Coordinates of C-alpha atoms in Angstrom, one line a residue:
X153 CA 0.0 0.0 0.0
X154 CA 3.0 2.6 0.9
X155 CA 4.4 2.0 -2.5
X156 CA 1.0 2.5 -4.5
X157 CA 0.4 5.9 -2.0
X158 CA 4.3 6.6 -3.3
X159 CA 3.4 5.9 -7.1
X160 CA 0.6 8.2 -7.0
X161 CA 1.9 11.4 -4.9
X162 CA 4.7 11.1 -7.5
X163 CA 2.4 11.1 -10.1
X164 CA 0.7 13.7 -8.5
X165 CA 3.7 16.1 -7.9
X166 CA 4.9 15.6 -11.7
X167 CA 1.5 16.6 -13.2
X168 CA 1.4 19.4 -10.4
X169 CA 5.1 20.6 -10.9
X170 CA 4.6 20.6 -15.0
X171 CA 1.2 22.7 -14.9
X172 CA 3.3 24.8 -12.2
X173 CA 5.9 25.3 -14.5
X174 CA 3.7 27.2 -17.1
X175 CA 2.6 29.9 -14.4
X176 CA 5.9 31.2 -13.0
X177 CA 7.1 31.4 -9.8
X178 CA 10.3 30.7 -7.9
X179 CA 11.7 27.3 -7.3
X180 CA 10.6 28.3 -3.3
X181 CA 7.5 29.0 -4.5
X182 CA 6.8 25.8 -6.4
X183 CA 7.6 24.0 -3.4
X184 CA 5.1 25.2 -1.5
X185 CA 2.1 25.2 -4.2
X186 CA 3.0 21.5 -4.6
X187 CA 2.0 21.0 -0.8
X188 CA -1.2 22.6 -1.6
X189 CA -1.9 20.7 -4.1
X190 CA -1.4 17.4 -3.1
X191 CA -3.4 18.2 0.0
X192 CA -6.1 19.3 -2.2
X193 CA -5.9 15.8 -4.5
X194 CA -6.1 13.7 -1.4
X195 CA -9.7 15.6 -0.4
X196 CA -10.6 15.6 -3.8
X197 CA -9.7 11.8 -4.6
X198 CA -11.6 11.1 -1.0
X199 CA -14.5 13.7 -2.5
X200 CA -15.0 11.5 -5.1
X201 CA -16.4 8.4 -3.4
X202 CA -18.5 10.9 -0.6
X203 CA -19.9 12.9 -3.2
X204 CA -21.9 10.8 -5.4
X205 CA -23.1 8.0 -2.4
X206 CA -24.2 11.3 -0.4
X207 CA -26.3 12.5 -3.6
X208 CA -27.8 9.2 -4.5
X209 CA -29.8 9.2 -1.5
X210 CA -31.5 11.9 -2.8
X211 CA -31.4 11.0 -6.4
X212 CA -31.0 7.8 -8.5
X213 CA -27.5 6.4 -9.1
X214 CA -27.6 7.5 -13.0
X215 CA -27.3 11.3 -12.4
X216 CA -25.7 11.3 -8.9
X217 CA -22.4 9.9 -10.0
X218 CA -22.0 12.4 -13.3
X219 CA -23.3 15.3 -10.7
X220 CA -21.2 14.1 -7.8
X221 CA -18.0 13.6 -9.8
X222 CA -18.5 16.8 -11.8
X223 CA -18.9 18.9 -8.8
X224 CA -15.4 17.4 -6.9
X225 CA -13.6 18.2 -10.2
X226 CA -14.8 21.7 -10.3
X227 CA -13.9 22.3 -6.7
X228 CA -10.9 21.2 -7.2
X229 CA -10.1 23.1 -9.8
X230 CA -11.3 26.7 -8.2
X231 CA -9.6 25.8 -4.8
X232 CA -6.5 24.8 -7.1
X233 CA -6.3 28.6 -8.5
X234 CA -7.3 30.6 -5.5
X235 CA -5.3 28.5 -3.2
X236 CA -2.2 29.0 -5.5
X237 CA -3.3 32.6 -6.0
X238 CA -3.5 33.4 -2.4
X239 CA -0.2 31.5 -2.1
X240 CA 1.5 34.2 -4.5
X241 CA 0.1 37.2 -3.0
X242 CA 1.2 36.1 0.6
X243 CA 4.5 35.9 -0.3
X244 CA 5.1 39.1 -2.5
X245 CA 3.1 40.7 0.8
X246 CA 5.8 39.3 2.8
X247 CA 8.8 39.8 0.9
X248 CA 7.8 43.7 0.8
X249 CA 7.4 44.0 4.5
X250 CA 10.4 41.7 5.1
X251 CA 12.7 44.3 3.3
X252 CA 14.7 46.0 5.8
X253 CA 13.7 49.9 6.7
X254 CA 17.5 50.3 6.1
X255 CA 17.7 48.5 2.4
X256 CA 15.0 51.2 1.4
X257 CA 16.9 53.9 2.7
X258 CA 19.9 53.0 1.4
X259 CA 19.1 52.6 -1.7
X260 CA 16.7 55.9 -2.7
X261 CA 18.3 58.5 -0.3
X262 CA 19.5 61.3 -2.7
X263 CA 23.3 61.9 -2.1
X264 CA 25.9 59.3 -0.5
X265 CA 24.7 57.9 2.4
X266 CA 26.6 56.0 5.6
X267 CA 26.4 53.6 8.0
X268 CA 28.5 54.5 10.8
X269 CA 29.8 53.0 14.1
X270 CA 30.3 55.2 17.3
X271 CA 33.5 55.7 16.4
X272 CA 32.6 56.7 13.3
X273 CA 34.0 53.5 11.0
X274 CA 32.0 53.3 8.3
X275 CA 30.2 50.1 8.0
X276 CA 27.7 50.3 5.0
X277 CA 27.4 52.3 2.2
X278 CA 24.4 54.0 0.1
X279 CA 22.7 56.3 -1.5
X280 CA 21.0 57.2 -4.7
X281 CA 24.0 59.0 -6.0
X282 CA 26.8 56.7 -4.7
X283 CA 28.3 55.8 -8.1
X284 CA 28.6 59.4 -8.9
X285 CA 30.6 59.5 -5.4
X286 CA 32.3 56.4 -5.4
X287 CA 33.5 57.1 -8.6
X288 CA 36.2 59.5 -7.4
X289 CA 36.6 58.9 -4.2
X290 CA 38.7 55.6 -2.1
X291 CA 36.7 53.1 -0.8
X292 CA 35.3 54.6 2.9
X293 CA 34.9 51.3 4.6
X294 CA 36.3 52.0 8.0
X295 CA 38.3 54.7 8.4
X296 CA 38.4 55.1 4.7
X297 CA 36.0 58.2 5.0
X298 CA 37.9 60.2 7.7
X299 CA 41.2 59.7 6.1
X300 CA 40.0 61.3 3.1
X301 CA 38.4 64.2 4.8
X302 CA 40.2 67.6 4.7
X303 CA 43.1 67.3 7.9
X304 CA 41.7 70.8 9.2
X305 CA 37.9 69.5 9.0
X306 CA 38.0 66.1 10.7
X307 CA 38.3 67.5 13.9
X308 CA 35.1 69.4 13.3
X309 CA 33.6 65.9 11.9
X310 CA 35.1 64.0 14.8
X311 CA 33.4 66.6 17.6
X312 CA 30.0 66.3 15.4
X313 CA 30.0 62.5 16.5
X314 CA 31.1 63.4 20.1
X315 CA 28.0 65.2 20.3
X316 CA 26.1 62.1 19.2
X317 CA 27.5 60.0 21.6
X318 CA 26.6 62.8 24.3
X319 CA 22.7 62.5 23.9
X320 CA 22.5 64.9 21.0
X321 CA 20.6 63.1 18.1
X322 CA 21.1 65.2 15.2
X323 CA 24.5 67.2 14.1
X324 CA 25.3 68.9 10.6
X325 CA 28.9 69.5 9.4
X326 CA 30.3 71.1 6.1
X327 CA 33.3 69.3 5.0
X328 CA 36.0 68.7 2.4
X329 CA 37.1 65.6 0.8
X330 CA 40.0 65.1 -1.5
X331 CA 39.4 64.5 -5.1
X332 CA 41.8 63.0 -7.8
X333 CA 44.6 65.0 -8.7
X334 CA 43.1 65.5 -12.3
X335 CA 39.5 66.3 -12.2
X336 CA 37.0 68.2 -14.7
X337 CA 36.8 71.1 -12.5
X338 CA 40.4 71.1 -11.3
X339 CA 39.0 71.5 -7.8
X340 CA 41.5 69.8 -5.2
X341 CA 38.5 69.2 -2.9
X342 CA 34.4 69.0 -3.0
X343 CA 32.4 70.1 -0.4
X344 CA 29.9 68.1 1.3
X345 CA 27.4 68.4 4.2
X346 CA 26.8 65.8 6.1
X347 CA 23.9 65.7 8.0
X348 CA 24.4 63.0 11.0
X349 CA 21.5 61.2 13.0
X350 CA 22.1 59.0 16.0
X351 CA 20.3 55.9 16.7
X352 CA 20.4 54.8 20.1
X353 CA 18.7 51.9 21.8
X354 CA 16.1 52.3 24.7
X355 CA 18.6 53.2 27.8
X356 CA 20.2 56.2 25.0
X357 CA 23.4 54.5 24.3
X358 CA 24.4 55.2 20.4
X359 CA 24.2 52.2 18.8
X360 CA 25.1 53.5 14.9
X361 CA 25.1 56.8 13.2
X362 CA 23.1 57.6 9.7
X363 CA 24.9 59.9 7.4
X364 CA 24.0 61.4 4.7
X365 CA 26.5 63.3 2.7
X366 CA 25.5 65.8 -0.3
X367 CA 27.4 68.3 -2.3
X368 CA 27.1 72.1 -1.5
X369 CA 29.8 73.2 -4.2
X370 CA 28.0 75.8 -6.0
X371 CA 26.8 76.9 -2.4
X372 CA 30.0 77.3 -0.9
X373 CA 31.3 79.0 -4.3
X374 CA 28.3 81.8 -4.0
X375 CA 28.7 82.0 -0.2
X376 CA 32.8 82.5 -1.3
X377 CA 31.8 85.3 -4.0
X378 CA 29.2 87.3 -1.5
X379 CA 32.0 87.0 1.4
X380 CA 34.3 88.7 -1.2
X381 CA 31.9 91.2 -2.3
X382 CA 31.4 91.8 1.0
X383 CA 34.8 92.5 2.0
X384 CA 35.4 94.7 -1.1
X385 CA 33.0 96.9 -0.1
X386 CA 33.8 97.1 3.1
X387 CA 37.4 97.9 2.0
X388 CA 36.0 100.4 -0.2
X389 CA 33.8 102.4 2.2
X390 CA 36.9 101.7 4.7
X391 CA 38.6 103.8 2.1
X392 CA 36.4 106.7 1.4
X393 CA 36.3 107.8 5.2
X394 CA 39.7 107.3 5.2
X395 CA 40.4 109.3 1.8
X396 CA 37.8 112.0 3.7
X397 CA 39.4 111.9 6.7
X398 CA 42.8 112.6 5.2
X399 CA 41.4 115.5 3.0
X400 CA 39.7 116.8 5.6
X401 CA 42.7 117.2 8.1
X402 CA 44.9 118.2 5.2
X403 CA 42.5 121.4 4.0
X404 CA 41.9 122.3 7.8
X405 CA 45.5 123.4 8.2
X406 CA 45.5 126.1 5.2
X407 CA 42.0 126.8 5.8
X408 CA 42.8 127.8 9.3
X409 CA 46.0 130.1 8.4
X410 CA 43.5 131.6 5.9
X411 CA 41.1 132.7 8.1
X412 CA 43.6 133.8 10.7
X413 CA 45.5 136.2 8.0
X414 CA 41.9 137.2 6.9
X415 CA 41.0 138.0 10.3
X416 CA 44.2 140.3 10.4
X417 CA 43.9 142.0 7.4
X418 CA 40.4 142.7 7.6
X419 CA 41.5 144.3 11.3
X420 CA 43.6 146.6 9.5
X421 CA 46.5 146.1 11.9
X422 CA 49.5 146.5 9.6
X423 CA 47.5 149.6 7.4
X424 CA 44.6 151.2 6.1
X425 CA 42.8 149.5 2.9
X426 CA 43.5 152.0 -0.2
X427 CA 39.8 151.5 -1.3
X428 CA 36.5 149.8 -0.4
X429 CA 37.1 147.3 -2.8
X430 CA 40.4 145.4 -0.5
X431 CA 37.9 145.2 2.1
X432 CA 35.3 143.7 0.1
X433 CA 37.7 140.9 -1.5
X434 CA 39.5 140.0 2.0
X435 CA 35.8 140.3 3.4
X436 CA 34.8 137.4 0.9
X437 CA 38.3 135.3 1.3
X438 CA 37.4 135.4 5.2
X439 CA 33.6 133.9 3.7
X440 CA 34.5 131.3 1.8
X441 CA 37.2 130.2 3.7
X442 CA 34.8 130.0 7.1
X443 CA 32.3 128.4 4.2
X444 CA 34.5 126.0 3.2
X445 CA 36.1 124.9 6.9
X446 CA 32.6 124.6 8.1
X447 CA 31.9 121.8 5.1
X448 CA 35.3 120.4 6.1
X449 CA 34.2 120.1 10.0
X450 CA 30.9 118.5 8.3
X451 CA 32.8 115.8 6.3
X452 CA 35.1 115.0 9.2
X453 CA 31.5 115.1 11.4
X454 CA 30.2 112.5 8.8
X455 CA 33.0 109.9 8.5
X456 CA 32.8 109.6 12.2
X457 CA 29.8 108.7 12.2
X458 CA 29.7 106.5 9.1
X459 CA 32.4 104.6 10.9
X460 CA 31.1 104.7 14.5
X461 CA 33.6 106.7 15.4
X462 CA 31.6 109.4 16.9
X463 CA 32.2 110.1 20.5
X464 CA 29.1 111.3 22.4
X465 CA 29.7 113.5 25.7
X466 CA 25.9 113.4 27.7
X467 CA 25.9 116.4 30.1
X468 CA 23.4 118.1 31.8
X469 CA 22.6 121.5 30.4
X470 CA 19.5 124.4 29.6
X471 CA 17.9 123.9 26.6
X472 CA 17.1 127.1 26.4
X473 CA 20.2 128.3 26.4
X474 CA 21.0 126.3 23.3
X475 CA 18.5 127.7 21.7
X476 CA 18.8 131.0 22.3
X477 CA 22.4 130.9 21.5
X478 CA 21.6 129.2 17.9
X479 CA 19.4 132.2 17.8
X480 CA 21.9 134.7 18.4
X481 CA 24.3 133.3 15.9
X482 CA 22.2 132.8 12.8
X483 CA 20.3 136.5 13.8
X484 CA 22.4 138.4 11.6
X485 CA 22.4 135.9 8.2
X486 CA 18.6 136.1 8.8
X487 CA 18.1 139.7 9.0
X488 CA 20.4 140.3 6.6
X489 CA 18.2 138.3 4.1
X490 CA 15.1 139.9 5.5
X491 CA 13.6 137.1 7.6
X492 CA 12.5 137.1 10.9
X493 CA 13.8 134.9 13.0
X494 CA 12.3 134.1 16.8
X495 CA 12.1 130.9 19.2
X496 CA 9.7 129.6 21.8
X497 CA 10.8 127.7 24.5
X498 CA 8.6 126.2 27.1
X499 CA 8.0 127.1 30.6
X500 CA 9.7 125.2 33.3
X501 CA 11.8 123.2 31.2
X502 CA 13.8 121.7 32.9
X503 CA 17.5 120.4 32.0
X504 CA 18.1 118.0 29.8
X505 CA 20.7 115.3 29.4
X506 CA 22.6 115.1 25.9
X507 CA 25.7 116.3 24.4
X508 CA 25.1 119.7 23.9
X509 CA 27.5 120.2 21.0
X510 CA 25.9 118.1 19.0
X511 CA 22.3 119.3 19.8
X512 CA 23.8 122.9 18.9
X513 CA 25.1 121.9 15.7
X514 CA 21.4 120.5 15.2
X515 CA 20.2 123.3 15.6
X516 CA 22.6 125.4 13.5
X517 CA 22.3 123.4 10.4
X518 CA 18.6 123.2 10.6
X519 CA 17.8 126.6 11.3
X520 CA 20.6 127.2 8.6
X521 CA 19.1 125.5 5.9
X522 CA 15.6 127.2 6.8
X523 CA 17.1 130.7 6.3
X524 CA 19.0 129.6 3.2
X525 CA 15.6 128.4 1.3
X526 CA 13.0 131.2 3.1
X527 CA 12.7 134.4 0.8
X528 CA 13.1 137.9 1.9
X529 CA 9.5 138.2 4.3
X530 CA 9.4 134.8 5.5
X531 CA 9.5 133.9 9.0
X532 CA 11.6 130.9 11.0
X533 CA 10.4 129.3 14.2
X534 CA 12.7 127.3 16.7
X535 CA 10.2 125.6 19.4
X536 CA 11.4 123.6 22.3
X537 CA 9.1 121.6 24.5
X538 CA 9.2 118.3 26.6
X539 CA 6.3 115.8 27.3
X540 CA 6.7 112.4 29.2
X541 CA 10.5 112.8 29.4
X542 CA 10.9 113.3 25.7
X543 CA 12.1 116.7 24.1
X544 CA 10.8 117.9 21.0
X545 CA 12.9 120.0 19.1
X546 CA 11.1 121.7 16.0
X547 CA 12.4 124.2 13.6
X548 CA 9.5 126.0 11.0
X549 CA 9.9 128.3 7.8
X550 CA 7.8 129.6 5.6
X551 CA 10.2 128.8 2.6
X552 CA 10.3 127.3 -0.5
X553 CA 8.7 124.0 0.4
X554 CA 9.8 120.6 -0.6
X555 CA 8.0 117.9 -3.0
X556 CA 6.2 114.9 -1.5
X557 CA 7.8 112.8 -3.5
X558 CA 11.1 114.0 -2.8
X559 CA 11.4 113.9 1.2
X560 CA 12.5 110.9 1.2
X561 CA 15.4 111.5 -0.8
X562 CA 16.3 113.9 2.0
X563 CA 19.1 113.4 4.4
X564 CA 21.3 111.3 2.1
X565 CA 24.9 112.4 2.0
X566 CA 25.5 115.0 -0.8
X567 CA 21.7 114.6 -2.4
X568 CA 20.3 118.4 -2.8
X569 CA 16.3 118.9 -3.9
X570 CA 17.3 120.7 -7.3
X571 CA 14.4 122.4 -9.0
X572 CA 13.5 126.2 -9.9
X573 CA 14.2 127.4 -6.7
X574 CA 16.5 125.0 -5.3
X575 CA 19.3 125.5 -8.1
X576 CA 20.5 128.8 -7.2
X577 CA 21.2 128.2 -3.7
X578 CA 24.7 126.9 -2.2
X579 CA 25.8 123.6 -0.3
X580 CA 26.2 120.4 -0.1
X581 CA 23.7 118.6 0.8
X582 CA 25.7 117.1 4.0
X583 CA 23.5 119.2 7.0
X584 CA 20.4 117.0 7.2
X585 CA 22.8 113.9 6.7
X586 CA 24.3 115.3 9.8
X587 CA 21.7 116.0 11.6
X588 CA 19.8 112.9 11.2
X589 CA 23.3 110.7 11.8
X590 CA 23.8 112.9 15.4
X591 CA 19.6 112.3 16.2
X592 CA 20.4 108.8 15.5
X593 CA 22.9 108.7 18.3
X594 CA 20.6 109.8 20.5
X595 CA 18.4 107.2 20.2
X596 CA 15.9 109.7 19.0
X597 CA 13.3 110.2 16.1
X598 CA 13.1 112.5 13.0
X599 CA 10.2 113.7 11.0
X600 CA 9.8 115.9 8.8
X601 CA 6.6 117.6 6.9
X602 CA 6.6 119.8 3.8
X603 CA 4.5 121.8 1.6
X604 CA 5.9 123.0 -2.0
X605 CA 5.1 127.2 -1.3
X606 CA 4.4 127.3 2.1
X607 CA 7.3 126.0 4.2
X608 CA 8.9 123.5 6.3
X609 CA 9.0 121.8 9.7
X610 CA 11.4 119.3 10.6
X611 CA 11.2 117.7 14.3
X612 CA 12.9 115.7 16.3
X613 CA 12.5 113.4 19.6
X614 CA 14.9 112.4 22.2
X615 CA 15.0 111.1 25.7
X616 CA 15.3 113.8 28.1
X617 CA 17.7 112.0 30.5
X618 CA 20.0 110.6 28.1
X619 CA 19.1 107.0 28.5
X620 CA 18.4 106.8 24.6
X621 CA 22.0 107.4 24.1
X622 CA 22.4 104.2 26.1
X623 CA 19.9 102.3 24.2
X624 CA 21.1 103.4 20.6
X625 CA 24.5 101.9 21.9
X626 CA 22.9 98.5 22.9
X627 CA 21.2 98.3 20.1
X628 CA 24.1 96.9 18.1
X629 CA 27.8 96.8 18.2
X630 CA 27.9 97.5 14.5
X631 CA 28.5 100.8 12.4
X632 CA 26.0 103.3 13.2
X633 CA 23.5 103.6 10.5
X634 CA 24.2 106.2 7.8
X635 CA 22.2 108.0 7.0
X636 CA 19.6 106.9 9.6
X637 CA 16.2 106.1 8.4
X638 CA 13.2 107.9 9.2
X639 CA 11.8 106.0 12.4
X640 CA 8.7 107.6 12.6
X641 CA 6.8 109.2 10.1
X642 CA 6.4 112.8 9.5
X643 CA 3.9 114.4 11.3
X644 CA 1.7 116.3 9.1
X645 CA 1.3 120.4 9.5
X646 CA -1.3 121.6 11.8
X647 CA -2.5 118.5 13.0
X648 CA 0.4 118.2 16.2
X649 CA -0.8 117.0 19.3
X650 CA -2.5 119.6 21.8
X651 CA 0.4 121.1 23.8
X652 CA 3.1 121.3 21.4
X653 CA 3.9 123.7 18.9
X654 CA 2.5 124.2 15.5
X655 CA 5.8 125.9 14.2
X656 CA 5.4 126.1 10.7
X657 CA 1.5 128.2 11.4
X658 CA 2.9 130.3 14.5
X659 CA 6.2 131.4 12.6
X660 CA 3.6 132.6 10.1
X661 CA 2.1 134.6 12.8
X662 CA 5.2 135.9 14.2

């Protein structure tokens, strides 16, 4: 009997293996769909005897054995394919979710990726772009990779993992690795970044790192090339306060024998002028030279600034004072031109905390430029005033006015408003730069509000006690901004809050 049962599961497993054959599948695979089917051929061939006795109870022996026999074959047959189907299915199912995480990683991670020890030996290799690596580089199994990093980087690369092994879990590092002595580009190295991630067990011990290396050439080059610009133009704005520095200091010396001989002359203390005319022409040497050392003070004003160079000295000291003695000195010029000049100073103010030199020279080149563009008539206003620790300078003519569009172009170094009026007036366009560079230092604000025909009021806003000075300095450590921007902005004629002055309107009135 165990020889015929041996005949016929041979039998069996050649019919089953040929059929098999046709339909694909790995030798594995076979294997295992020949079990099912000779477990299905033993219930079928037992089906066959069940079948037609059990269904000639209920019908005669004529069409139960056709019925009975038909019906085994045909469930065999559709337990044969959907056993055999299910079969398939189970095992592509399983071979996709037996892959390894790290096989699919490996293998469709853009760049070059590694398998590291805690040590940093490399121990597998990756990537969807490792031929491309590879390709130019030594084989980085072990400490293959490290040996072929730059010598001045690997200690960078070798504190990255030090971190890993502390507790950190992710560390980035820009490196250099040697290429062949001929290459395309003729680059000796390429740069990478490798982006490190620890993977530690339960208790945080580093079991491997994952890196993943990718090239940042054409980064590094731009980040080179903006460097460099960089530095050029730091050397070149380096230069121009230098080169302004130097011509400033070198026209000072003249400039001040100039003035002194002028002064002399103009004293008559070595003779009488022959004729009005000497006087006249040593009177306008003794001008333009005062002109010309007062733009030279500016200029040597401005590079100190520019370069954060300008030394502030906070005092206490009358405000009113200031003013009145900005008053006093620009009197004459304004009278002479046929403007009125006055100033309002508030009641009780108190002292206030700033460096008064450079609040004076505020003052000076403000209410300067207001006589310079106010006609013969006009009227200029200097208002002083203090509110919640803050002291509002303002300074208002009824001058030429300035176009909207064109304030903004205002307190840049050398810029002037040229139009009809503008043109035939002198300077050069360095006091508002000046002025907005010393506010800055203050920590204060500047505003300014214009009308074309009607006239002018600039303002501006500082602490009281000096502690905006203190502020502006721990702001930043970096060059003071030149020229500053306009913090707040302007605040528009007529509509000032209630309690402060209204320069531009009362200087009208005055």
């Amino acid at each position: 009997m165990s020889k015929i049962a041996d005949r016929a599961t041979a039998l069996i497993d050649r019919a089953a293996a040929s059929w098999l054959s046709r339909t694909g599948g790995g030798a594995a695979v076979r294997q295992r769909e020949l079990m099912i089917m000779r477990r299905l051929t033993l219930i079928s061939s037992a089906a066959l005897f069940v079948a037609p006795a059990a269904l000639s109870f209920v019908a005669s022996p004529a069409v139960a054995l056709p019925v009975g026999v038909a019906t085994v074959c045909a469930a065999f047959l559709f337990s044969a394919v959907g056993s055999i189907a299910l079969s398939r299915q189970s095992v592509v199912a399983g071979n996709v979710a037996g892959q390894p995480a790290e096989d699919f990683f490996m293998e469709s991670c853009a760049g070059l990726v590694f398998f590291m020890d805690p040590q940093g030996a490399v121990t597998a290799i990756g990537g969807r772009d490792k031929r491309d690596y590879l390709a130019f580089m030594r084989d980085p199994t072990g400490k293959g990779f490290i040996e072929q990093i730059h010598v001045s980087d690997r200690i960078t690369f070798l504190q990255a993992i030090d971190r890993l092994r502390q507790g950190e879990e992710i560390a980035s590092v820009d490196l250099r690795v040697e290429r062949p002595s001929v290459s395309i580009d003729n680059r000796q190295f390429m740069h990478l970044r490798a982006d490190l991630t620890a993977r530690a067990d339960a208790d945080g011990v580093l079991l491997s790192i994952v890196a993943q290396l990718r090239d940042i050439s054409v980064e590094q080059h731009l980040r080179a090339e903006a460097e460099a610009r960089a530095a050029d133009a730091a050397s070149a704005n380096d230069a121009k306060s230098s080169f302004l520095a130097a011509v400033s200091h070198e026209l000072r010396t003249p400039l001040n024998a100039i003035l002194g001989f002028s002064d002399i002359l103009i004293g008559e203390y070595f003779g009488k002028f022959e004729n009005d005319r000497q006087r006249e022409y040593v009177t306008l040497v003794r001008e333009s030279g005062a002109h010309l050392l007062s733009v030279v003070n500016t200029m040597l004003d401005m590079s100190k600034i520019e370069a954060g160079r300008y030394e502030l000295c906070p005092e206490p000291f009358e405000i009113g004072a200031a003013v009145r003695s900005c008053e006093a000195m620009l009197a004459l010029q304004a009278r002479t031109k046929g403007v009125s000049l006055t100033s309002r100073v508030q009641r009780g103010l108190d002292e206030v905390v700033a460096d008064q030199r450079a609040i004076q020279q505020i003052l000076i080149n403000l209410v300067g430029n207001a006589v310079k563009f106010t006609d013969a008539g006009g009227a200029i206003s200097i208002d002083a005033s203090m509110r919640g620790g803050i002291l509002t300078l303002s300074v208002s003519d009824t001058g030429i006015g300035i176009p909207a569009e064109k304030l903004t172009l205002l307190g840049q170094p050398f810029v002037q408003i040229h139009n009809e009026y503008s043109r035939r007036f002198e300077g050069t366009g360095l006091g508002l730069s000046l002025v907005k560079g010393l506010v800055a230092l203050h920590g204060g604000d500047f505003a300014i509000a214009s009308t074309p025909g009607s006239g002018t009021i600039i303002t501006i806003s500082i602490a009281a006690d000096g502690s905006g000075i203190a502020e502006a300095g721990d702001v930043s450590t970096d060059l003071v901004e030149f020229p500053p921007r306009l913090k707040t902005a302007p605040v528009p004629a007529g509509i000032l809050e209630e309690g402060l002055f209204d320069g531009r309107e009362q200087a009208k009135i005055a």
